[in-house]
Amino acid sequence: LGSVRLGLICLLVSITLGSQFYYTIPRRQTHCFEENLVADFEVKGKVALSSQGPIWFRVYGPPRNTIEQKELGKSDASYEFKFKTQEGGSHKFCLDNRNQQQQEVLFEIFFGIEAETSEKEVVEEVEGEEECTDCHAPLSKTAFIPIEDQMARIEKLTQQLHHELNFLRVREEEMRENNQATSM
């Protein structure tokens, strides 16, 4: 049971961790990457320039509609975004350098629970922990609130994991059917 619990924790951590990328985008070029996301999934991130713009940041949803769009330049060298996916499928994140020189760009992105948890909440959670002064005294009702918060977070994470695994199962089935149809 312990190894199953450890495996589940490792799987949950690997799914919810965010990513940080540094790009050098040549002049007058666009750099895009795609991420396959499930519907009703939180996405949060930041784009920051190390040099002066302009550079365009865009996010496209599955039917190729624009979800986020922002031009970064001299006055605003960074942009934070947050959205919830409307549909499952491929989401495209693009950085478009319209400048005459190359651009250095930092791109951070977080998905799921990590996108919903702000840094302030994490700091407050760590600072709010107290050491036991009288460990034999009965616990008050407020002592269970942090545990309830963590249980709610784990429950939400488990629901997202279940939703994503169902999505992956359907995609795998579609790919298998496509493979069988083309191999005959």
PDB file of N, CA and C in Angstrom, residues 41-133:
ATOM      1  N   PHE A  41      -9.767  23.311 -17.433  1.00  0.00           N
ATOM      2  CA  PHE A  41      -8.457  23.137 -16.815  1.00  0.00           C
ATOM      3  C   PHE A  41      -7.811  24.502 -16.650  1.00  0.00           C
ATOM      4  N   GLU A  42      -7.329  24.808 -15.445  1.00  0.00           N
ATOM      5  CA  GLU A  42      -6.694  26.101 -15.179  1.00  0.00           C
ATOM      6  C   GLU A  42      -5.302  26.161 -15.792  1.00  0.00           C
ATOM      7  N   VAL A  43      -4.993  27.298 -16.420  1.00  0.00           N
ATOM      8  CA  VAL A  43      -3.672  27.553 -16.988  1.00  0.00           C
ATOM      9  C   VAL A  43      -3.243  28.935 -16.519  1.00  0.00           C
ATOM     10  N   LYS A  44      -2.005  29.044 -16.050  1.00  0.00           N
ATOM     11  CA  LYS A  44      -1.488  30.314 -15.558  1.00  0.00           C
ATOM     12  C   LYS A  44      -0.037  30.419 -15.996  1.00  0.00           C
ATOM     13  N   GLY A  45       0.389  31.623 -16.345  1.00  0.00           N
ATOM     14  CA  GLY A  45       1.771  31.767 -16.756  1.00  0.00           C
ATOM     15  C   GLY A  45       2.235  33.197 -16.825  1.00  0.00           C
ATOM     16  N   LYS A  46       3.475  33.352 -17.284  1.00  0.00           N
ATOM     17  CA  LYS A  46       4.088  34.667 -17.382  1.00  0.00           C
ATOM     18  C   LYS A  46       5.041  34.675 -18.571  1.00  0.00           C
ATOM     19  N   VAL A  47       5.036  35.786 -19.300  1.00  0.00           N
ATOM     20  CA  VAL A  47       5.970  36.019 -20.391  1.00  0.00           C
ATOM     21  C   VAL A  47       6.750  37.274 -20.019  1.00  0.00           C
ATOM     22  N   ALA A  48       8.080  37.208 -20.102  1.00  0.00           N
ATOM     23  CA  ALA A  48       8.912  38.369 -19.749  1.00  0.00           C
ATOM     24  C   ALA A  48      10.026  38.531 -20.771  1.00  0.00           C
ATOM     25  N   LEU A  49      10.263  39.780 -21.174  1.00  0.00           N
ATOM     26  CA  LEU A  49      11.330  40.094 -22.124  1.00  0.00           C
ATOM     27  C   LEU A  49      12.571  40.547 -21.372  1.00  0.00           C
ATOM     28  N   SER A  50      13.736  40.154 -21.865  1.00  0.00           N
ATOM     29  CA  SER A  50      14.970  40.656 -21.272  1.00  0.00           C
ATOM     30  C   SER A  50      15.506  41.834 -22.082  1.00  0.00           C
ATOM     31  N   SER A  51      14.943  42.041 -23.260  1.00  0.00           N
ATOM     32  CA  SER A  51      15.325  43.186 -24.091  1.00  0.00           C
ATOM     33  C   SER A  51      14.051  43.933 -24.471  1.00  0.00           C
ATOM     34  N   GLN A  52      14.192  45.034 -25.174  1.00  0.00           N
ATOM     35  CA  GLN A  52      13.022  45.834 -25.525  1.00  0.00           C
ATOM     36  C   GLN A  52      12.277  45.196 -26.692  1.00  0.00           C
ATOM     37  N   GLY A  53      10.962  45.278 -26.640  1.00  0.00           N
ATOM     38  CA  GLY A  53      10.067  44.671 -27.634  1.00  0.00           C
ATOM     39  C   GLY A  53      10.123  45.387 -28.958  1.00  0.00           C
ATOM     40  N   PRO A  54       9.128  45.267 -29.764  1.00  0.00           N
ATOM     41  CA  PRO A  54       7.858  44.607 -29.461  1.00  0.00           C
ATOM     42  C   PRO A  54       7.898  43.112 -29.765  1.00  0.00           C
ATOM     43  N   ILE A  55       7.077  42.400 -29.006  1.00  0.00           N
ATOM     44  CA  ILE A  55       6.874  40.973 -29.258  1.00  0.00           C
ATOM     45  C   ILE A  55       5.412  40.653 -28.916  1.00  0.00           C
ATOM     46  N   TRP A  56       4.790  39.812 -29.713  1.00  0.00           N
ATOM     47  CA  TRP A  56       3.400  39.435 -29.475  1.00  0.00           C
ATOM     48  C   TRP A  56       3.346  38.074 -28.816  1.00  0.00           C
ATOM     49  N   PHE A  57       2.470  37.959 -27.824  1.00  0.00           N
ATOM     50  CA  PHE A  57       2.186  36.673 -27.186  1.00  0.00           C
ATOM     51  C   PHE A  57       0.731  36.335 -27.467  1.00  0.00           C
ATOM     52  N   ARG A  58       0.487  35.112 -27.971  1.00  0.00           N
ATOM     53  CA  ARG A  58      -0.881  34.680 -28.269  1.00  0.00           C
ATOM     54  C   ARG A  58      -1.085  33.237 -27.823  1.00  0.00           C
ATOM     55  N   VAL A  59      -2.318  32.949 -27.390  1.00  0.00           N
ATOM     56  CA  VAL A  59      -2.727  31.586 -27.069  1.00  0.00           C
ATOM     57  C   VAL A  59      -3.958  31.281 -27.905  1.00  0.00           C
ATOM     58  N   TYR A  60      -3.911  30.141 -28.595  1.00  0.00           N
ATOM     59  CA  TYR A  60      -5.033  29.704 -29.434  1.00  0.00           C
ATOM     60  C   TYR A  60      -5.625  28.431 -28.845  1.00  0.00           C
ATOM     61  N   GLY A  61      -6.964  28.367 -28.829  1.00  0.00           N
ATOM     62  CA  GLY A  61      -7.664  27.175 -28.352  1.00  0.00           C
ATOM     63  C   GLY A  61      -7.829  26.151 -29.462  1.00  0.00           C
ATOM     64  N   PRO A  62      -8.490  25.009 -29.157  1.00  0.00           N
ATOM     65  CA  PRO A  62      -8.626  23.923 -30.129  1.00  0.00           C
ATOM     66  C   PRO A  62      -9.254  24.312 -31.475  1.00  0.00           C
ATOM     67  N   PRO A  63     -10.302  25.132 -31.511  1.00  0.00           N
ATOM     68  CA  PRO A  63     -10.802  25.489 -32.849  1.00  0.00           C
ATOM     69  C   PRO A  63     -10.026  26.662 -33.465  1.00  0.00           C
ATOM     70  N   ARG A  64      -8.840  26.962 -32.919  1.00  0.00           N
ATOM     71  CA  ARG A  64      -7.937  28.030 -33.360  1.00  0.00           C
ATOM     72  C   ARG A  64      -8.507  29.430 -33.107  1.00  0.00           C
ATOM     73  N   ASN A  65      -9.340  29.550 -32.073  1.00  0.00           N
ATOM     74  CA  ASN A  65      -9.750  30.891 -31.666  1.00  0.00           C
ATOM     75  C   ASN A  65      -8.746  31.443 -30.671  1.00  0.00           C
ATOM     76  N   THR A  66      -8.573  32.749 -30.663  1.00  0.00           N
ATOM     77  CA  THR A  66      -7.596  33.387 -29.789  1.00  0.00           C
ATOM     78  C   THR A  66      -8.152  33.482 -28.373  1.00  0.00           C
ATOM     79  N   ILE A  67      -7.412  32.916 -27.413  1.00  0.00           N
ATOM     80  CA  ILE A  67      -7.811  32.951 -26.007  1.00  0.00           C
ATOM     81  C   ILE A  67      -7.146  34.124 -25.305  1.00  0.00           C
ATOM     82  N   GLU A  68      -5.857  34.309 -25.521  1.00  0.00           N
ATOM     83  CA  GLU A  68      -5.078  35.392 -24.921  1.00  0.00           C
ATOM     84  C   GLU A  68      -4.261  36.058 -26.015  1.00  0.00           C
ATOM     85  N   GLN A  69      -4.075  37.382 -25.866  1.00  0.00           N
ATOM     86  CA  GLN A  69      -3.257  38.130 -26.836  1.00  0.00           C
ATOM     87  C   GLN A  69      -2.727  39.384 -26.161  1.00  0.00           C
ATOM     88  N   LYS A  70      -1.420  39.608 -26.303  1.00  0.00           N
ATOM     89  CA  LYS A  70      -0.815  40.784 -25.673  1.00  0.00           C
ATOM     90  C   LYS A  70       0.460  41.155 -26.412  1.00  0.00           C
ATOM     91  N   GLU A  71       0.626  42.465 -26.675  1.00  0.00           N
ATOM     92  CA  GLU A  71       1.884  42.954 -27.243  1.00  0.00           C
ATOM     93  C   GLU A  71       2.742  43.479 -26.104  1.00  0.00           C
ATOM     94  N   LEU A  72       3.957  42.949 -26.013  1.00  0.00           N
ATOM     95  CA  LEU A  72       4.893  43.386 -24.992  1.00  0.00           C
ATOM     96  C   LEU A  72       5.889  44.345 -25.621  1.00  0.00           C
ATOM     97  N   GLY A  73       6.230  45.398 -24.898  1.00  0.00           N
ATOM     98  CA  GLY A  73       7.144  46.389 -25.452  1.00  0.00           C
ATOM     99  C   GLY A  73       7.913  47.103 -24.373  1.00  0.00           C
ATOM    100  N   LYS A  74       8.216  48.368 -24.629  1.00  0.00           N
ATOM    101  CA  LYS A  74       9.042  49.162 -23.707  1.00  0.00           C
ATOM    102  C   LYS A  74       8.340  49.419 -22.380  1.00  0.00           C
ATOM    103  N   SER A  75       7.042  49.717 -22.429  1.00  0.00           N
ATOM    104  CA  SER A  75       6.335  50.085 -21.202  1.00  0.00           C
ATOM    105  C   SER A  75       5.987  48.865 -20.338  1.00  0.00           C
ATOM    106  N   ASP A  76       5.712  47.745 -20.950  1.00  0.00           N
ATOM    107  CA  ASP A  76       5.380  46.535 -20.190  1.00  0.00           C
ATOM    108  C   ASP A  76       6.192  45.358 -20.727  1.00  0.00           C
ATOM    109  N   ALA A  77       7.271  45.051 -20.025  1.00  0.00           N
ATOM    110  CA  ALA A  77       8.194  44.014 -20.473  1.00  0.00           C
ATOM    111  C   ALA A  77       7.787  42.621 -19.972  1.00  0.00           C
ATOM    112  N   SER A  78       6.708  42.547 -19.173  1.00  0.00           N
ATOM    113  CA  SER A  78       6.230  41.234 -18.741  1.00  0.00           C
ATOM    114  C   SER A  78       4.710  41.224 -18.730  1.00  0.00           C
ATOM    115  N   TYR A  79       4.165  40.032 -18.826  1.00  0.00           N
ATOM    116  CA  TYR A  79       2.715  39.854 -18.881  1.00  0.00           C
ATOM    117  C   TYR A  79       2.358  38.548 -18.184  1.00  0.00           C
ATOM    118  N   GLU A  80       1.412  38.622 -17.250  1.00  0.00           N
ATOM    119  CA  GLU A  80       0.913  37.435 -16.582  1.00  0.00           C
ATOM    120  C   GLU A  80      -0.460  37.107 -17.121  1.00  0.00           C
ATOM    121  N   PHE A  81      -0.690  35.835 -17.390  1.00  0.00           N
ATOM    122  CA  PHE A  81      -1.984  35.425 -17.939  1.00  0.00           C
ATOM    123  C   PHE A  81      -2.547  34.276 -17.119  1.00  0.00           C
ATOM    124  N   LYS A  82      -3.868  34.139 -17.173  1.00  0.00           N
ATOM    125  CA  LYS A  82      -4.560  33.058 -16.493  1.00  0.00           C
ATOM    126  C   LYS A  82      -5.883  32.845 -17.209  1.00  0.00           C
ATOM    127  N   PHE A  83      -6.183  31.595 -17.509  1.00  0.00           N
ATOM    128  CA  PHE A  83      -7.463  31.276 -18.128  1.00  0.00           C
ATOM    129  C   PHE A  83      -7.836  29.832 -17.823  1.00  0.00           C
ATOM    130  N   LYS A  84      -9.096  29.506 -18.063  1.00  0.00           N
ATOM    131  CA  LYS A  84      -9.592  28.143 -17.907  1.00  0.00           C
ATOM    132  C   LYS A  84      -9.973  27.652 -19.293  1.00  0.00           C
ATOM    133  N   THR A  85      -9.515  26.467 -19.666  1.00  0.00           N
ATOM    134  CA  THR A  85      -9.803  25.943 -20.998  1.00  0.00           C
ATOM    135  C   THR A  85     -11.304  25.696 -21.144  1.00  0.00           C
ATOM    136  N   GLN A  86     -11.834  26.054 -22.298  1.00  0.00           N
ATOM    137  CA  GLN A  86     -13.246  25.834 -22.586  1.00  0.00           C
ATOM    138  C   GLN A  86     -13.482  24.455 -23.184  1.00  0.00           C
ATOM    139  N   GLU A  87     -12.528  24.030 -24.027  1.00  0.00           N
ATOM    140  CA  GLU A  87     -12.628  22.737 -24.695  1.00  0.00           C
ATOM    141  C   GLU A  87     -11.325  21.976 -24.515  1.00  0.00           C
ATOM    142  N   GLY A  88     -11.416  20.659 -24.563  1.00  0.00           N
ATOM    143  CA  GLY A  88     -10.220  19.836 -24.529  1.00  0.00           C
ATOM    144  C   GLY A  88      -9.585  19.791 -25.907  1.00  0.00           C
ATOM    145  N   GLY A  89      -8.278  19.618 -25.939  1.00  0.00           N
ATOM    146  CA  GLY A  89      -7.583  19.504 -27.217  1.00  0.00           C
ATOM    147  C   GLY A  89      -6.293  20.298 -27.208  1.00  0.00           C
ATOM    148  N   SER A  90      -5.759  20.486 -28.386  1.00  0.00           N
ATOM    149  CA  SER A  90      -4.469  21.137 -28.556  1.00  0.00           C
ATOM    150  C   SER A  90      -4.582  22.653 -28.385  1.00  0.00           C
ATOM    151  N   HIS A  91      -3.791  23.202 -27.470  1.00  0.00           N
ATOM    152  CA  HIS A  91      -3.713  24.644 -27.248  1.00  0.00           C
ATOM    153  C   HIS A  91      -2.330  25.107 -27.694  1.00  0.00           C
ATOM    154  N   LYS A  92      -2.293  26.160 -28.477  1.00  0.00           N
ATOM    155  CA  LYS A  92      -1.045  26.635 -29.070  1.00  0.00           C
ATOM    156  C   LYS A  92      -0.627  27.948 -28.408  1.00  0.00           C
ATOM    157  N   PHE A  93       0.630  28.012 -27.935  1.00  0.00           N
ATOM    158  CA  PHE A  93       1.204  29.193 -27.294  1.00  0.00           C
ATOM    159  C   PHE A  93       2.265  29.744 -28.241  1.00  0.00           C
ATOM    160  N   CYS A  94       2.116  31.007 -28.678  1.00  0.00           N
ATOM    161  CA  CYS A  94       3.033  31.570 -29.671  1.00  0.00           C
ATOM    162  C   CYS A  94       3.675  32.869 -29.191  1.00  0.00           C
ATOM    163  N   LEU A  95       4.956  33.022 -29.526  1.00  0.00           N
ATOM    164  CA  LEU A  95       5.722  34.243 -29.279  1.00  0.00           C
ATOM    165  C   LEU A  95       6.190  34.735 -30.643  1.00  0.00           C
ATOM    166  N   ASP A  96       5.745  35.921 -31.025  1.00  0.00           N
ATOM    167  CA  ASP A  96       6.009  36.462 -32.359  1.00  0.00           C
ATOM    168  C   ASP A  96       6.912  37.692 -32.253  1.00  0.00           C
ATOM    169  N   ASN A  97       8.145  37.552 -32.720  1.00  0.00           N
ATOM    170  CA  ASN A  97       9.123  38.637 -32.665  1.00  0.00           C
ATOM    171  C   ASN A  97       9.019  39.453 -33.958  1.00  0.00           C
ATOM    172  N   ARG A  98       8.494  40.654 -33.852  1.00  0.00           N
ATOM    173  CA  ARG A  98       8.374  41.526 -35.022  1.00  0.00           C
ATOM    174  C   ARG A  98       9.499  42.557 -35.066  1.00  0.00           C
ATOM    175  N   ASN A  99      10.478  42.394 -34.224  1.00  0.00           N
ATOM    176  CA  ASN A  99      11.577  43.335 -34.093  1.00  0.00           C
ATOM    177  C   ASN A  99      12.676  43.018 -35.109  1.00  0.00           C
ATOM    178  N   GLN A 100      13.565  43.986 -35.325  1.00  0.00           N
ATOM    179  CA  GLN A 100      14.693  43.814 -36.240  1.00  0.00           C
ATOM    180  C   GLN A 100      15.869  43.090 -35.584  1.00  0.00           C
ATOM    181  N   GLN A 101      15.757  42.791 -34.301  1.00  0.00           N
ATOM    182  CA  GLN A 101      16.825  42.071 -33.605  1.00  0.00           C
ATOM    183  C   GLN A 101      16.223  40.903 -32.836  1.00  0.00           C
ATOM    184  N   GLN A 102      17.069  39.956 -32.471  1.00  0.00           N
ATOM    185  CA  GLN A 102      16.577  38.799 -31.723  1.00  0.00           C
ATOM    186  C   GLN A 102      16.101  39.225 -30.339  1.00  0.00           C
ATOM    187  N   GLN A 103      15.195  38.427 -29.773  1.00  0.00           N
ATOM    188  CA  GLN A 103      14.620  38.726 -28.461  1.00  0.00           C
ATOM    189  C   GLN A 103      14.874  37.563 -27.513  1.00  0.00           C
ATOM    190  N   GLU A 104      15.223  37.898 -26.284  1.00  0.00           N
ATOM    191  CA  GLU A 104      15.360  36.909 -25.211  1.00  0.00           C
ATOM    192  C   GLU A 104      14.046  36.927 -24.430  1.00  0.00           C
ATOM    193  N   VAL A 105      13.422  35.759 -24.292  1.00  0.00           N
ATOM    194  CA  VAL A 105      12.111  35.683 -23.656  1.00  0.00           C
ATOM    195  C   VAL A 105      12.102  34.576 -22.602  1.00  0.00           C
ATOM    196  N   LEU A 106      11.535  34.897 -21.435  1.00  0.00           N
ATOM    197  CA  LEU A 106      11.280  33.916 -20.391  1.00  0.00           C
ATOM    198  C   LEU A 106       9.809  33.569 -20.462  1.00  0.00           C
ATOM    199  N   PHE A 107       9.492  32.283 -20.475  1.00  0.00           N
ATOM    200  CA  PHE A 107       8.108  31.833 -20.542  1.00  0.00           C
ATOM    201  C   PHE A 107       7.884  30.811 -19.438  1.00  0.00           C
ATOM    202  N   GLU A 108       6.974  31.130 -18.508  1.00  0.00           N
ATOM    203  CA  GLU A 108       6.615  30.228 -17.412  1.00  0.00           C
ATOM    204  C   GLU A 108       5.174  29.813 -17.580  1.00  0.00           C
ATOM    205  N   ILE A 109       4.880  28.538 -17.317  1.00  0.00           N
ATOM    206  CA  ILE A 109       3.499  28.085 -17.429  1.00  0.00           C
ATOM    207  C   ILE A 109       3.217  27.028 -16.375  1.00  0.00           C
ATOM    208  N   PHE A 110       2.015  27.096 -15.794  1.00  0.00           N
ATOM    209  CA  PHE A 110       1.568  26.158 -14.780  1.00  0.00           C
ATOM    210  C   PHE A 110       0.178  25.671 -15.157  1.00  0.00           C
ATOM    211  N   PHE A 111      -0.098  24.406 -14.843  1.00  0.00           N
ATOM    212  CA  PHE A 111      -1.383  23.801 -15.173  1.00  0.00           C
ATOM    213  C   PHE A 111      -2.044  23.241 -13.929  1.00  0.00           C
ATOM    214  N   GLY A 112      -3.370  23.153 -13.961  1.00  0.00           N
ATOM    215  CA  GLY A 112      -4.128  22.474 -12.906  1.00  0.00           C
ATOM    216  C   GLY A 112      -4.030  23.164 -11.571  1.00  0.00           C
ATOM    217  N   ILE A 113      -3.822  22.373 -10.523  1.00  0.00           N
ATOM    218  CA  ILE A 113      -3.773  22.883  -9.151  1.00  0.00           C
ATOM    219  C   ILE A 113      -2.667  23.914  -8.986  1.00  0.00           C
ATOM    220  N   GLU A 114      -1.522  23.695  -9.630  1.00  0.00           N
ATOM    221  CA  GLU A 114      -0.415  24.650  -9.525  1.00  0.00           C
ATOM    222  C   GLU A 114      -0.814  26.010 -10.069  1.00  0.00           C
ATOM    223  N   ALA A 115      -1.664  26.052 -11.082  1.00  0.00           N
ATOM    224  CA  ALA A 115      -2.126  27.325 -11.645  1.00  0.00           C
ATOM    225  C   ALA A 115      -3.099  28.015 -10.698  1.00  0.00           C
ATOM    226  N   GLU A 116      -3.816  27.240  -9.911  1.00  0.00           N
ATOM    227  CA  GLU A 116      -4.820  27.807  -9.015  1.00  0.00           C
ATOM    228  C   GLU A 116      -4.233  28.272  -7.693  1.00  0.00           C
ATOM    229  N   THR A 117      -3.091  27.726  -7.293  1.00  0.00           N
ATOM    230  CA  THR A 117      -2.470  28.067  -6.015  1.00  0.00           C
ATOM    231  C   THR A 117      -1.496  29.210  -6.230  1.00  0.00           C
ATOM    232  N   SER A 118      -1.742  30.304  -5.583  1.00  0.00           N
ATOM    233  CA  SER A 118      -0.835  31.437  -5.722  1.00  0.00           C
ATOM    234  C   SER A 118       0.344  31.278  -4.779  1.00  0.00           C
ATOM    235  N   GLU A 119       1.438  31.986  -5.061  1.00  0.00           N
ATOM    236  CA  GLU A 119       2.619  31.934  -4.202  1.00  0.00           C
ATOM    237  C   GLU A 119       2.287  32.425  -2.799  1.00  0.00           C
ATOM    238  N   LYS A 120       1.412  33.418  -2.704  1.00  0.00           N
ATOM    239  CA  LYS A 120       1.039  33.968  -1.400  1.00  0.00           C
ATOM    240  C   LYS A 120       0.394  32.892  -0.529  1.00  0.00           C
ATOM    241  N   GLU A 121      -0.495  32.067  -1.116  1.00  0.00           N
ATOM    242  CA  GLU A 121      -1.141  31.012  -0.353  1.00  0.00           C
ATOM    243  C   GLU A 121      -0.119  30.017   0.159  1.00  0.00           C
ATOM    244  N   VAL A 122       0.868  29.675  -0.656  1.00  0.00           N
ATOM    245  CA  VAL A 122       1.893  28.717  -0.246  1.00  0.00           C
ATOM    246  C   VAL A 122       2.708  29.280   0.906  1.00  0.00           C
ATOM    247  N   VAL A 123       3.113  30.559   0.827  1.00  0.00           N
ATOM    248  CA  VAL A 123       3.886  31.193   1.897  1.00  0.00           C
ATOM    249  C   VAL A 123       3.057  31.254   3.170  1.00  0.00           C
ATOM    250  N   GLU A 124       1.785  31.651   3.073  1.00  0.00           N
ATOM    251  CA  GLU A 124       0.941  31.716   4.262  1.00  0.00           C
ATOM    252  C   GLU A 124       0.781  30.347   4.893  1.00  0.00           C
ATOM    253  N   GLU A 125       0.676  29.306   4.051  1.00  0.00           N
ATOM    254  CA  GLU A 125       0.513  27.955   4.562  1.00  0.00           C
ATOM    255  C   GLU A 125       1.734  27.527   5.365  1.00  0.00           C
ATOM    256  N   VAL A 126       2.929  27.809   4.881  1.00  0.00           N
ATOM    257  CA  VAL A 126       4.157  27.435   5.578  1.00  0.00           C
ATOM    258  C   VAL A 126       4.321  28.253   6.846  1.00  0.00           C
ATOM    259  N   GLU A 127       4.058  29.570   6.762  1.00  0.00           N
ATOM    260  CA  GLU A 127       4.205  30.424   7.937  1.00  0.00           C
ATOM    261  C   GLU A 127       3.154  30.124   8.991  1.00  0.00           C
ATOM    262  N   GLY A 128       1.991  29.599   8.580  1.00  0.00           N
ATOM    263  CA  GLY A 128       0.896  29.334   9.502  1.00  0.00           C
ATOM    264  C   GLY A 128       1.101  28.090  10.351  1.00  0.00           C
ATOM    265  N   GLU A 129       2.062  27.242  10.003  1.00  0.00           N
ATOM    266  CA  GLU A 129       2.304  26.017  10.763  1.00  0.00           C
ATOM    267  C   GLU A 129       2.983  26.360  12.094  1.00  0.00           C
ATOM    268  N   GLU A 130       2.466  25.779  13.150  1.00  0.00           N
ATOM    269  CA  GLU A 130       3.023  26.024  14.472  1.00  0.00           C
ATOM    270  C   GLU A 130       3.489  24.714  15.074  1.00  0.00           C
ATOM    271  N   GLU A 131       4.482  24.820  15.945  1.00  0.00           N
ATOM    272  CA  GLU A 131       4.976  23.640  16.629  1.00  0.00           C
ATOM    273  C   GLU A 131       4.061  23.335  17.801  1.00  0.00           C
ATOM    274  N   CYS A 132       3.947  22.080  18.133  1.00  0.00           N
ATOM    275  CA  CYS A 132       3.085  21.630  19.220  1.00  0.00           C
ATOM    276  C   CYS A 132       3.693  22.027  20.561  1.00  0.00           C
ATOM    277  N   THR A 133       2.958  22.845  21.347  1.00  0.00           N
ATOM    278  CA  THR A 133       3.450  23.242  22.670  1.00  0.00           C
ATOM    279  C   THR A 133       2.873  22.326  23.750  1.00  0.00           C
TER     280      THR A 133
END
